[in-house]
Amino acid sequence: MPRKHPLWSARFTEPVDERVKRFTASVAFDRRLAKYDIQGSLAHARMLAAQRILSRRDLAAITRGLARISREIEAGRFRWSLAAEDVHLNIERRLTALVGDAGKRLHTARSRNDQVATDTRLWLRAEIDELRALLSQLEKVLLDQAERHAALVMPGFTHLQVAQPVTFGHHLLAYVEMLERDRERLIQVRKRVNQLPLGAAALAGTSFPIDRKRVARELGFDGLCENSLDAVSDRDFAIEFCAAAAIAMVHLSRLAEELVTWSSPRFGFVRLPDAYSTGSSIMPQKKNPDVPELVRGKSGRVFGHLTALLTLMKAQPLAYNKDNQEDKEALFDTVDTLKDCLAVFAGLMSEIQPVPQAMRAAVLEGHATATDLADYLVRKGVPFRDAHDIVARAVRAADAAGVDLAALPLSRLKSFSKNIGADVHRLLTPEGSVAARKHIGGTAPAEVRRAVARARKRLKQ
């Protein structure tokens, strides 16, 4: 009795070892490509029929069979087989069982090499569109909070030391800028993802008179991968996506770190919603910022996937190699992780509550308006470097007195410069400081509101 194998039984005299079957199979994870495998197969079959490589009768049978397979998969009735290795052969085997020889003819003029590259690009294109929507959703949440708290004064930090007053709204807008760059990067990545490899076959193209442009149009690709060797072996699109995802996770991790810090009683700048916090099994008073901590931790997971893909590809000769099967799990998990983090952060940030009194108290602890005093002296004609020195001496005096710079009496301030007048204290308040920065990119409440409006307009484009 002949030994059976899906594709190459006539080439081999021994069956595949069971351990090798398990080791080489990818169906456990690549089955998520099934929808796109069917889409690609339908477009390929229609092109073959249009080119008279496949009969209309076979096309009708293939179309009917793939429609049934699609329904079976959606209903959870499809029987996935480890023996069929991957999503492609599982579907092809079922199709052949349903429609006979027509199913066997579907693979004419293609290879699993260009097939998997096409499926992966179709899948990633759709996931990028979902991720862009999730980024927009989180941006909108941050914009709502920024507008609501455009005038809420808090300390801005450098080196985690109080630097100058800003507003909570202005601070949140910094993350809107980061996320908008992430969204733009995904738009750019999508253009390079959206190139059709199908038609490259195993590595050298095909001798059949195929029409690749027709397939590209039907599947919504912007263009063709024009070199057959590169088409089947290229994973730049996956690496580039993972790089963009890693940068996005850097941004989410930075925000997560701030939330962890701000929600600590030592800062007390924000209250995290109960629905996005956890308690302790032993300490009844605890309210732990587990969601931000997990987002911060998951950033390392995505960074690792990027490194894995770079390492995977760095020494591969042309063209396709089995190594490339290892791109799927890293790519899939990167998408899943980024989607989860964006979605949970949108919920968290929509319910976060700032604590104005804690923020304002912190502003008054670090001489945050020292630069405003220096600017005041410059406007009085004092060279900036001299003004810097004058204010530094005033700060030293305030430290010695145990008060904030703005709390020094006018007579004490005037002892450092005769140019200081009675109008100085109005400028040294946190509110006066932020109000003075009334230019594009500044932290003045009016500018924050204008920045929110510009950002909302960008999101609609």
GROMACS .gro file of C-alpha atoms in nm:
model
  461
    1MET     CA    1   0.000   0.000   0.000
    2PRO     CA    2   0.157   0.335  -0.102
    3ARG     CA    3   0.253   0.573   0.176
    4LYS     CA    4   0.060   0.899   0.162
    5HIS     CA    5   0.189   1.252   0.190
    6PRO     CA    6   0.004   1.567   0.080
    7LEU     CA    7   0.253   1.672  -0.186
    8TRP     CA    8   0.567   1.471  -0.233
    9SER     CA    9   0.484   1.102  -0.175
   10ALA     CA   10   0.632   1.005  -0.511
   11ARG     CA   11   0.968   1.158  -0.420
   12PHE     CA   12   1.020   0.985  -0.086
   13THR     CA   13   1.033   0.618   0.010
   14GLU     CA   14   0.969   0.665   0.383
   15PRO     CA   15   0.688   0.842   0.564
   16VAL     CA   16   0.761   1.159   0.757
   17ASP     CA   17   0.855   1.095   1.118
   18GLU     CA   18   0.574   1.190   1.357
   19ARG     CA   19   0.804   1.419   1.551
   20VAL     CA   20   0.903   1.593   1.229
   21LYS     CA   21   0.535   1.639   1.143
   22ARG     CA   22   0.477   1.816   1.471
   23PHE     CA   23   0.802   2.011   1.445
   24THR     CA   24   0.740   2.145   1.095
   25ALA     CA   25   0.365   2.201   1.114
   26SER     CA   26   0.239   2.559   1.139
   27VAL     CA   27  -0.137   2.504   1.124
   28ALA     CA   28  -0.173   2.565   1.498
   29PHE     CA   29  -0.096   2.932   1.444
   30ASP     CA   30  -0.121   3.012   1.073
   31ARG     CA   31  -0.487   2.908   1.055
   32ARG     CA   32  -0.568   3.271   1.134
   33LEU     CA   33  -0.470   3.340   0.771
   34ALA     CA   34  -0.757   3.122   0.643
   35LYS     CA   35  -0.985   3.409   0.540
   36TYR     CA   36  -0.707   3.566   0.336
   37ASP     CA   37  -0.593   3.235   0.192
   38ILE     CA   38  -0.943   3.188   0.052
   39GLN     CA   39  -0.952   3.546  -0.080
   40GLY     CA   40  -0.620   3.498  -0.257
   41SER     CA   41  -0.723   3.160  -0.396
   42LEU     CA   42  -1.047   3.299  -0.540
   43ALA     CA   43  -0.863   3.584  -0.711
   44HIS     CA   44  -0.602   3.342  -0.843
   45ALA     CA   45  -0.867   3.103  -0.974
   46ARG     CA   46  -1.060   3.381  -1.149
   47MET     CA   47  -0.741   3.501  -1.312
   48LEU     CA   48  -0.656   3.148  -1.429
   49ALA     CA   49  -1.002   3.117  -1.582
   50ALA     CA   50  -0.977   3.457  -1.751
   51GLN     CA   51  -0.642   3.349  -1.900
   52ARG     CA   52  -0.797   3.017  -2.012
   53ILE     CA   53  -0.560   2.820  -1.793
   54LEU     CA   54  -0.853   2.693  -1.588
   55SER     CA   55  -1.195   2.598  -1.725
   56ARG     CA   56  -1.508   2.788  -1.629
   57ARG     CA   57  -1.649   2.465  -1.494
   58ASP     CA   58  -1.350   2.418  -1.264
   59LEU     CA   59  -1.375   2.783  -1.155
   60ALA     CA   60  -1.738   2.735  -1.059
   61ALA     CA   61  -1.652   2.424  -0.858
   62ILE     CA   62  -1.361   2.596  -0.683
   63THR     CA   63  -1.575   2.899  -0.601
   64ARG     CA   64  -1.850   2.680  -0.461
   65GLY     CA   65  -1.606   2.471  -0.259
   66LEU     CA   66  -1.418   2.766  -0.110
   67ALA     CA   67  -1.746   2.930  -0.011
   68ARG     CA   68  -1.842   2.617   0.180
   69ILE     CA   69  -1.499   2.598   0.346
   70SER     CA   70  -1.531   2.961   0.449
   71ARG     CA   71  -1.866   2.887   0.614
   72GLU     CA   72  -1.723   2.582   0.791
   73ILE     CA   73  -1.432   2.784   0.930
   74GLU     CA   74  -1.657   3.068   1.048
   75ALA     CA   75  -1.890   2.822   1.218
   76GLY     CA   76  -1.601   2.637   1.385
   77ARG     CA   77  -1.682   2.313   1.200
   78PHE     CA   78  -1.369   2.295   0.987
   79ARG     CA   79  -1.147   2.000   1.082
   80TRP     CA   80  -0.788   2.120   1.097
   81SER     CA   81  -0.531   1.847   1.040
   82LEU     CA   82  -0.172   1.843   1.164
   83ALA     CA   83  -0.089   1.601   0.882
   84ALA     CA   84  -0.171   1.873   0.628
   85GLU     CA   85   0.094   2.096   0.786
   86ASP     CA   86  -0.042   2.444   0.730
   87VAL     CA   87  -0.348   2.652   0.654
   88HIS     CA   88  -0.289   2.631   0.279
   89LEU     CA   89  -0.278   2.252   0.252
   90ASN     CA   90  -0.565   2.209   0.498
   91ILE     CA   91  -0.787   2.422   0.278
   92GLU     CA   92  -0.662   2.263  -0.044
   93ARG     CA   93  -0.719   1.912   0.090
   94ARG     CA   94  -1.074   1.997   0.197
   95LEU     CA   95  -1.141   2.167  -0.136
   96THR     CA   96  -1.026   1.859  -0.327
   97ALA     CA   97  -1.248   1.641  -0.111
   98LEU     CA   98  -1.543   1.865  -0.195
   99VAL     CA   99  -1.491   1.930  -0.568
  100GLY     CA  100  -1.243   1.668  -0.686
  101ASP     CA  101  -0.986   1.740  -0.957
  102ALA     CA  102  -1.086   2.105  -0.982
  103GLY     CA  103  -0.942   2.150  -0.634
  104LYS     CA  104  -0.614   1.997  -0.747
  105ARG     CA  105  -0.595   2.241  -1.039
  106LEU     CA  106  -0.622   2.549  -0.818
  107HIS     CA  107  -0.251   2.541  -0.737
  108THR     CA  108  -0.154   2.580  -1.103
  109ALA     CA  109   0.095   2.866  -1.155
  110ARG     CA  110   0.156   2.930  -0.786
  111SER     CA  111   0.357   2.793  -0.495
  112ARG     CA  112   0.306   2.796  -0.122
  113ASN     CA  113   0.599   3.037  -0.121
  114ASP     CA  114   0.415   3.318  -0.300
  115GLN     CA  115   0.084   3.204  -0.150
  116VAL     CA  116   0.193   3.250   0.212
  117ALA     CA  117   0.358   3.581   0.134
  118THR     CA  118   0.032   3.702  -0.021
  119ASP     CA  119  -0.183   3.575   0.265
  120THR     CA  120   0.042   3.737   0.524
  121ARG     CA  121   0.035   4.073   0.345
  122LEU     CA  122  -0.344   4.061   0.313
  123TRP     CA  123  -0.379   3.979   0.682
  124LEU     CA  124  -0.130   4.243   0.796
  125ARG     CA  125  -0.293   4.509   0.577
  126ALA     CA  126  -0.627   4.450   0.751
  127GLU     CA  127  -0.463   4.450   1.095
  128ILE     CA  128  -0.286   4.778   1.019
  129ASP     CA  129  -0.623   4.934   0.937
  130GLU     CA  130  -0.759   4.816   1.274
  131LEU     CA  131  -0.453   4.944   1.457
  132ARG     CA  132  -0.483   5.285   1.296
  133ALA     CA  133  -0.843   5.301   1.419
  134LEU     CA  134  -0.733   5.204   1.771
  135LEU     CA  135  -0.462   5.470   1.765
  136SER     CA  136  -0.721   5.726   1.658
  137GLN     CA  137  -0.951   5.615   1.939
  138LEU     CA  138  -0.680   5.661   2.202
  139GLU     CA  139  -0.585   5.998   2.054
  140LYS     CA  140  -0.947   6.113   2.080
  141VAL     CA  141  -0.963   6.009   2.444
  142LEU     CA  142  -0.645   6.203   2.519
  143LEU     CA  143  -0.775   6.505   2.329
  144ASP     CA  144  -1.096   6.504   2.532
  145GLN     CA  145  -0.895   6.497   2.853
  146ALA     CA  146  -0.654   6.762   2.725
  147GLU     CA  147  -0.937   6.999   2.639
  148ARG     CA  148  -1.107   6.936   2.971
  149HIS     CA  149  -0.786   7.014   3.162
  150ALA     CA  150  -0.629   7.273   2.934
  151ALA     CA  151  -0.573   7.513   3.227
  152LEU     CA  152  -0.491   7.261   3.502
  153VAL     CA  153  -0.142   7.354   3.621
  154MET     CA  154   0.111   7.081   3.699
  155PRO     CA  155   0.490   7.065   3.712
  156GLY     CA  156   0.681   6.986   3.397
  157PHE     CA  157   0.991   6.778   3.464
  158THR     CA  158   1.338   6.734   3.324
  159HIS     CA  159   1.559   6.468   3.486
  160LEU     CA  160   1.242   6.397   3.692
  161GLN     CA  161   1.310   6.727   3.871
  162VAL     CA  162   1.053   7.006   3.875
  163ALA     CA  163   1.143   7.229   3.581
  164GLN     CA  164   0.867   7.468   3.472
  165PRO     CA  165   0.490   7.483   3.506
  166VAL     CA  166   0.286   7.324   3.228
  167THR     CA  167  -0.074   7.218   3.212
  168PHE     CA  168  -0.209   6.865   3.233
  169GLY     CA  169  -0.373   6.919   2.896
  170HIS     CA  170  -0.043   7.022   2.740
  171HIS     CA  171   0.128   6.717   2.889
  172LEU     CA  172  -0.131   6.481   2.742
  173LEU     CA  173  -0.096   6.647   2.402
  174ALA     CA  174   0.266   6.532   2.395
  175TYR     CA  175   0.137   6.175   2.379
  176VAL     CA  176  -0.112   6.271   2.110
  177GLU     CA  177   0.185   6.386   1.900
  178MET     CA  178   0.363   6.056   1.958
  179LEU     CA  179   0.058   5.849   1.869
  180GLU     CA  180  -0.003   6.058   1.559
  181ARG     CA  181   0.350   5.976   1.441
  182ASP     CA  182   0.272   5.610   1.509
  183ARG     CA  183  -0.041   5.639   1.297
  184GLU     CA  184   0.155   5.804   1.015
  185ARG     CA  185   0.420   5.531   1.033
  186LEU     CA  186   0.154   5.265   0.991
  187ILE     CA  187   0.018   5.446   0.687
  188GLN     CA  188   0.366   5.439   0.536
  189VAL     CA  189   0.424   5.075   0.629
  190ARG     CA  190   0.090   4.981   0.475
  191LYS     CA  191   0.204   5.111   0.135
  192ARG     CA  192   0.497   4.871   0.135
  193VAL     CA  193   0.289   4.584   0.273
  194ASN     CA  194   0.037   4.637  -0.005
  195GLN     CA  195   0.244   4.491  -0.289
  196LEU     CA  196   0.141   4.159  -0.447
  197PRO     CA  197   0.389   3.868  -0.443
  198LEU     CA  198   0.148   3.613  -0.599
  199GLY     CA  199   0.275   3.507  -0.940
  200ALA     CA  200   0.634   3.468  -0.828
  201ALA     CA  201   0.553   3.098  -0.771
  202ALA     CA  202   0.834   2.910  -0.593
  203LEU     CA  203   1.106   3.160  -0.683
  204ALA     CA  204   1.137   3.203  -1.061
  205GLY     CA  205   0.788   3.295  -1.174
  206THR     CA  206   0.577   3.062  -1.390
  207SER     CA  207   0.564   2.952  -1.752
  208PHE     CA  208   0.186   2.999  -1.761
  209PRO     CA  209   0.050   3.323  -1.916
  210ILE     CA  210  -0.076   3.472  -1.590
  211ASP     CA  211  -0.207   3.826  -1.536
  212ARG     CA  212  -0.062   3.947  -1.206
  213LYS     CA  213  -0.204   4.297  -1.242
  214ARG     CA  214  -0.557   4.158  -1.256
  215VAL     CA  215  -0.502   3.971  -0.929
  216ALA     CA  216  -0.352   4.282  -0.770
  217ARG     CA  217  -0.654   4.492  -0.870
  218GLU     CA  218  -0.901   4.237  -0.739
  219LEU     CA  219  -0.725   4.202  -0.405
  220GLY     CA  220  -0.674   4.575  -0.364
  221PHE     CA  221  -0.295   4.579  -0.386
  222ASP     CA  222  -0.123   4.900  -0.490
  223GLY     CA  223   0.134   4.725  -0.706
  224LEU     CA  224   0.343   4.414  -0.769
  225CYS     CA  225   0.656   4.271  -0.612
  226GLU     CA  226   0.853   4.287  -0.934
  227ASN     CA  227   1.136   4.043  -0.868
  228SER     CA  228   1.026   3.685  -0.816
  229LEU     CA  229   1.319   3.596  -0.590
  230ASP     CA  230   1.255   3.893  -0.363
  231ALA     CA  231   0.878   3.845  -0.374
  232VAL     CA  232   0.886   3.506  -0.201
  233SER     CA  233   1.175   3.572   0.039
  234ASP     CA  234   1.110   3.932   0.146
  235ARG     CA  235   0.998   3.988   0.502
  236ASP     CA  236   1.097   4.355   0.519
  237PHE     CA  237   0.730   4.444   0.545
  238ALA     CA  238   0.695   4.234   0.860
  239ILE     CA  239   1.014   4.373   1.012
  240GLU     CA  240   0.914   4.729   0.930
  241PHE     CA  241   0.574   4.677   1.085
  242CYS     CA  242   0.727   4.531   1.400
  243ALA     CA  243   0.963   4.830   1.417
  244ALA     CA  244   0.667   5.069   1.395
  245ALA     CA  245   0.485   4.864   1.658
  246ALA     CA  246   0.791   4.870   1.884
  247ILE     CA  247   0.807   5.250   1.863
  248ALA     CA  248   0.437   5.271   1.946
  249MET     CA  249   0.497   5.046   2.247
  250VAL     CA  250   0.778   5.279   2.358
  251HIS     CA  251   0.523   5.560   2.366
  252LEU     CA  252   0.265   5.354   2.554
  253SER     CA  253   0.532   5.239   2.797
  254ARG     CA  254   0.638   5.597   2.868
  255LEU     CA  255   0.279   5.693   2.942
  256ALA     CA  256   0.243   5.380   3.155
  257GLU     CA  257   0.548   5.477   3.357
  258GLU     CA  258   0.404   5.822   3.420
  259LEU     CA  259   0.073   5.674   3.532
  260VAL     CA  260   0.251   5.441   3.772
  261THR     CA  261   0.448   5.737   3.912
  262TRP     CA  262   0.159   5.983   3.918
  263SER     CA  263  -0.078   5.740   4.092
  264SER     CA  264   0.172   5.671   4.370
  265PRO     CA  265   0.081   5.845   4.697
  266ARG     CA  266   0.421   6.017   4.684
  267PHE     CA  267   0.297   6.206   4.379
  268GLY     CA  268  -0.079   6.167   4.396
  269PHE     CA  269  -0.132   6.353   4.067
  270VAL     CA  270  -0.399   6.114   3.936
  271ARG     CA  271  -0.650   5.861   4.057
  272LEU     CA  272  -0.675   5.547   3.847
  273PRO     CA  273  -1.026   5.406   3.795
  274ASP     CA  274  -1.110   5.103   4.008
  275ALA     CA  275  -1.206   4.910   3.695
  276TYR     CA  276  -0.847   4.936   3.571
  277SER     CA  277  -0.672   4.862   3.902
  278THR     CA  278  -0.617   4.562   4.127
  279GLY     CA  279  -0.572   4.502   4.498
  280SER     CA  280  -0.338   4.298   4.713
  281SER     CA  281  -0.401   3.950   4.852
  282ILE     CA  282  -0.246   4.054   5.183
  283MET     CA  283  -0.252   4.435   5.207
  284PRO     CA  284  -0.612   4.560   5.211
  285GLN     CA  285  -0.517   4.923   5.149
  286LYS     CA  286  -0.343   4.863   4.816
  287LYS     CA  287  -0.465   4.988   4.479
  288ASN     CA  288  -0.212   4.867   4.226
  289PRO     CA  289  -0.160   5.014   3.876
  290ASP     CA  290  -0.144   4.670   3.716
  291VAL     CA  291  -0.274   4.780   3.375
  292PRO     CA  292  -0.002   5.043   3.316
  293GLU     CA  293   0.258   4.806   3.459
  294LEU     CA  294   0.154   4.530   3.221
  295VAL     CA  295   0.160   4.767   2.923
  296ARG     CA  296   0.509   4.872   3.030
  297GLY     CA  297   0.610   4.507   3.057
  298LYS     CA  298   0.456   4.405   2.726
  299SER     CA  299   0.672   4.658   2.546
  300GLY     CA  300   0.966   4.423   2.600
  301ARG     CA  301   0.770   4.144   2.437
  302VAL     CA  302   0.725   4.349   2.119
  303PHE     CA  303   1.088   4.464   2.118
  304GLY     CA  304   1.186   4.097   2.139
  305HIS     CA  305   0.975   4.008   1.836
  306LEU     CA  306   1.145   4.280   1.631
  307THR     CA  307   1.486   4.147   1.728
  308ALA     CA  308   1.373   3.792   1.649
  309LEU     CA  309   1.263   3.885   1.297
  310LEU     CA  310   1.584   4.075   1.227
  311THR     CA  311   1.785   3.776   1.347
  312LEU     CA  312   1.565   3.538   1.147
  313MET     CA  313   1.639   3.716   0.820
  314LYS     CA  314   1.997   3.832   0.864
  315ALA     CA  315   2.176   3.531   0.710
  316GLN     CA  316   1.922   3.379   0.473
  317PRO     CA  317   2.034   3.321   0.117
  318LEU     CA  318   1.784   3.379  -0.162
  319ALA     CA  319   1.516   3.269  -0.205
  320TYR     CA  320   1.258   3.113   0.028
  321ASN     CA  321   1.377   2.910   0.329
  322LYS     CA  322   1.180   2.719   0.592
  323ASP     CA  323   1.318   2.964   0.849
  324ASN     CA  324   1.053   3.206   0.726
  325GLN     CA  325   0.783   2.999   0.891
  326GLU     CA  326   0.915   3.144   1.217
  327ASP     CA  327   0.800   3.495   1.121
  328LYS     CA  328   0.433   3.420   1.189
  329GLU     CA  329   0.414   3.382   1.564
  330ALA     CA  330   0.629   3.689   1.627
  331LEU     CA  331   0.425   3.897   1.382
  332PHE     CA  332   0.090   3.769   1.509
  333ASP     CA  333   0.178   3.831   1.872
  334THR     CA  334   0.308   4.180   1.795
  335VAL     CA  335  -0.026   4.272   1.640
  336ASP     CA  336  -0.225   4.114   1.923
  337THR     CA  337  -0.018   4.282   2.193
  338LEU     CA  338  -0.031   4.629   2.040
  339LYS     CA  339  -0.407   4.602   1.980
  340ASP     CA  340  -0.472   4.495   2.339
  341CYS     CA  341  -0.254   4.771   2.485
  342LEU     CA  342  -0.415   5.043   2.274
  343ALA     CA  343  -0.767   4.927   2.356
  344VAL     CA  344  -0.711   4.898   2.731
  345PHE     CA  345  -0.534   5.234   2.747
  346ALA     CA  346  -0.824   5.406   2.567
  347GLY     CA  347  -1.056   5.278   2.840
  348LEU     CA  348  -0.818   5.368   3.120
  349MET     CA  349  -0.741   5.720   2.999
  350SER     CA  350  -1.107   5.801   2.945
  351GLU     CA  351  -1.172   5.750   3.317
  352ILE     CA  352  -0.853   5.883   3.475
  353GLN     CA  353  -0.904   6.161   3.729
  354PRO     CA  354  -0.637   6.427   3.790
  355VAL     CA  355  -0.589   6.568   4.142
  356PRO     CA  356  -0.548   6.946   4.093
  357GLN     CA  357  -0.440   7.028   4.448
  358ALA     CA  358  -0.159   6.772   4.440
  359MET     CA  359  -0.036   6.898   4.104
  360ARG     CA  360  -0.037   7.261   4.212
  361ALA     CA  361   0.138   7.182   4.540
  362ALA     CA  362   0.415   7.006   4.348
  363VAL     CA  363   0.461   7.308   4.119
  364LEU     CA  364   0.528   7.523   4.425
  365GLU     CA  365   0.802   7.294   4.555
  366GLY     CA  366   1.072   7.328   4.292
  367HIS     CA  367   1.113   7.697   4.202
  368ALA     CA  368   0.931   7.617   3.878
  369THR     CA  369   0.899   7.984   3.779
  370ALA     CA  370   1.270   8.063   3.801
  371THR     CA  371   1.298   8.085   3.423
  372ASP     CA  372   1.006   8.330   3.422
  373LEU     CA  373   1.202   8.558   3.655
  374ALA     CA  374   1.502   8.536   3.423
  375ASP     CA  375   1.283   8.621   3.123
  376TYR     CA  376   1.134   8.912   3.321
  377LEU     CA  377   1.484   9.056   3.377
  378VAL     CA  378   1.572   9.012   3.010
  379ARG     CA  379   1.268   9.215   2.916
  380LYS     CA  380   1.400   9.483   3.154
  381GLY     CA  381   1.723   9.495   2.954
  382VAL     CA  382   1.941   9.254   3.154
  383PRO     CA  383   2.150   9.017   2.935
  384PHE     CA  384   2.020   8.660   2.970
  385ARG     CA  385   2.339   8.516   3.118
  386ASP     CA  386   2.342   8.788   3.382
  387ALA     CA  387   1.974   8.730   3.449
  388HIS     CA  388   2.043   8.356   3.485
  389ASP     CA  389   2.307   8.431   3.750
  390ILE     CA  390   2.079   8.672   3.938
  391VAL     CA  391   1.796   8.421   3.955
  392ALA     CA  392   2.031   8.141   4.062
  393ARG     CA  393   2.134   8.351   4.362
  394ALA     CA  394   1.770   8.424   4.440
  395VAL     CA  395   1.689   8.051   4.427
  396ARG     CA  396   1.973   7.983   4.668
  397ALA     CA  397   1.825   8.238   4.908
  398ALA     CA  398   1.478   8.083   4.876
  399ASP     CA  399   1.625   7.740   4.952
  400ALA     CA  400   1.793   7.880   5.261
  401ALA     CA  401   1.462   8.031   5.372
  402GLY     CA  402   1.273   7.708   5.301
  403VAL     CA  403   1.027   7.872   5.062
  404ASP     CA  404   0.958   7.872   4.692
  405LEU     CA  405   1.118   8.147   4.486
  406ALA     CA  406   0.779   8.306   4.422
  407ALA     CA  407   0.726   8.338   4.800
  408LEU     CA  408   1.028   8.563   4.859
  409PRO     CA  409   0.924   8.917   4.960
  410LEU     CA  410   0.961   9.189   4.700
  411SER     CA  411   1.230   9.362   4.910
  412ARG     CA  412   1.439   9.042   4.909
  413LEU     CA  413   1.398   8.996   4.535
  414LYS     CA  414   1.497   9.357   4.469
  415SER     CA  415   1.820   9.296   4.663
  416PHE     CA  416   1.933   9.076   4.374
  417SER     CA  417   1.847   9.328   4.100
  418LYS     CA  418   1.720   9.683   4.098
  419ASN     CA  419   1.529   9.593   3.782
  420ILE     CA  420   1.277   9.384   3.976
  421GLY     CA  421   0.953   9.573   4.036
  422ALA     CA  422   0.616   9.523   4.203
  423ASP     CA  423   0.475   9.353   3.893
  424VAL     CA  424   0.706   9.052   3.932
  425HIS     CA  425   0.486   8.837   4.159
  426ARG     CA  426   0.206   8.822   3.902
  427LEU     CA  427   0.450   8.658   3.660
  428LEU     CA  428   0.588   8.416   3.917
  429THR     CA  429   0.258   8.233   3.975
  430PRO     CA  430   0.219   7.896   3.797
  431GLU     CA  431  -0.087   8.032   3.617
  432GLY     CA  432   0.101   8.341   3.505
  433SER     CA  433   0.388   8.127   3.384
  434VAL     CA  434   0.178   7.900   3.162
  435ALA     CA  435  -0.032   8.191   3.033
  436ALA     CA  436   0.282   8.369   2.911
  437ARG     CA  437   0.370   8.083   2.673
  438LYS     CA  438   0.113   8.180   2.414
  439HIS     CA  439   0.264   8.052   2.090
  440ILE     CA  440   0.218   7.737   1.881
  441GLY     CA  441   0.353   7.450   2.089
  442GLY     CA  442   0.333   7.652   2.410
  443THR     CA  443   0.150   7.551   2.725
  444ALA     CA  444  -0.085   7.850   2.754
  445PRO     CA  445  -0.442   7.718   2.800
  446ALA     CA  446  -0.563   7.898   2.488
  447GLU     CA  447  -0.282   7.737   2.286
  448VAL     CA  448  -0.365   7.397   2.431
  449ARG     CA  449  -0.725   7.434   2.314
  450ARG     CA  450  -0.610   7.541   1.969
  451ALA     CA  451  -0.374   7.242   1.953
  452VAL     CA  452  -0.664   7.012   2.043
  453ALA     CA  453  -0.869   7.157   1.758
  454ARG     CA  454  -0.583   7.108   1.509
  455ALA     CA  455  -0.530   6.750   1.623
  456ARG     CA  456  -0.900   6.668   1.587
  457LYS     CA  457  -0.893   6.808   1.236
  458ARG     CA  458  -0.594   6.582   1.151
  459LEU     CA  459  -0.780   6.278   1.275
  460LYS     CA  460  -1.065   6.346   1.035
  461GLN     CA  461  -0.837   6.350   0.731
   0.00000   0.00000   0.00000
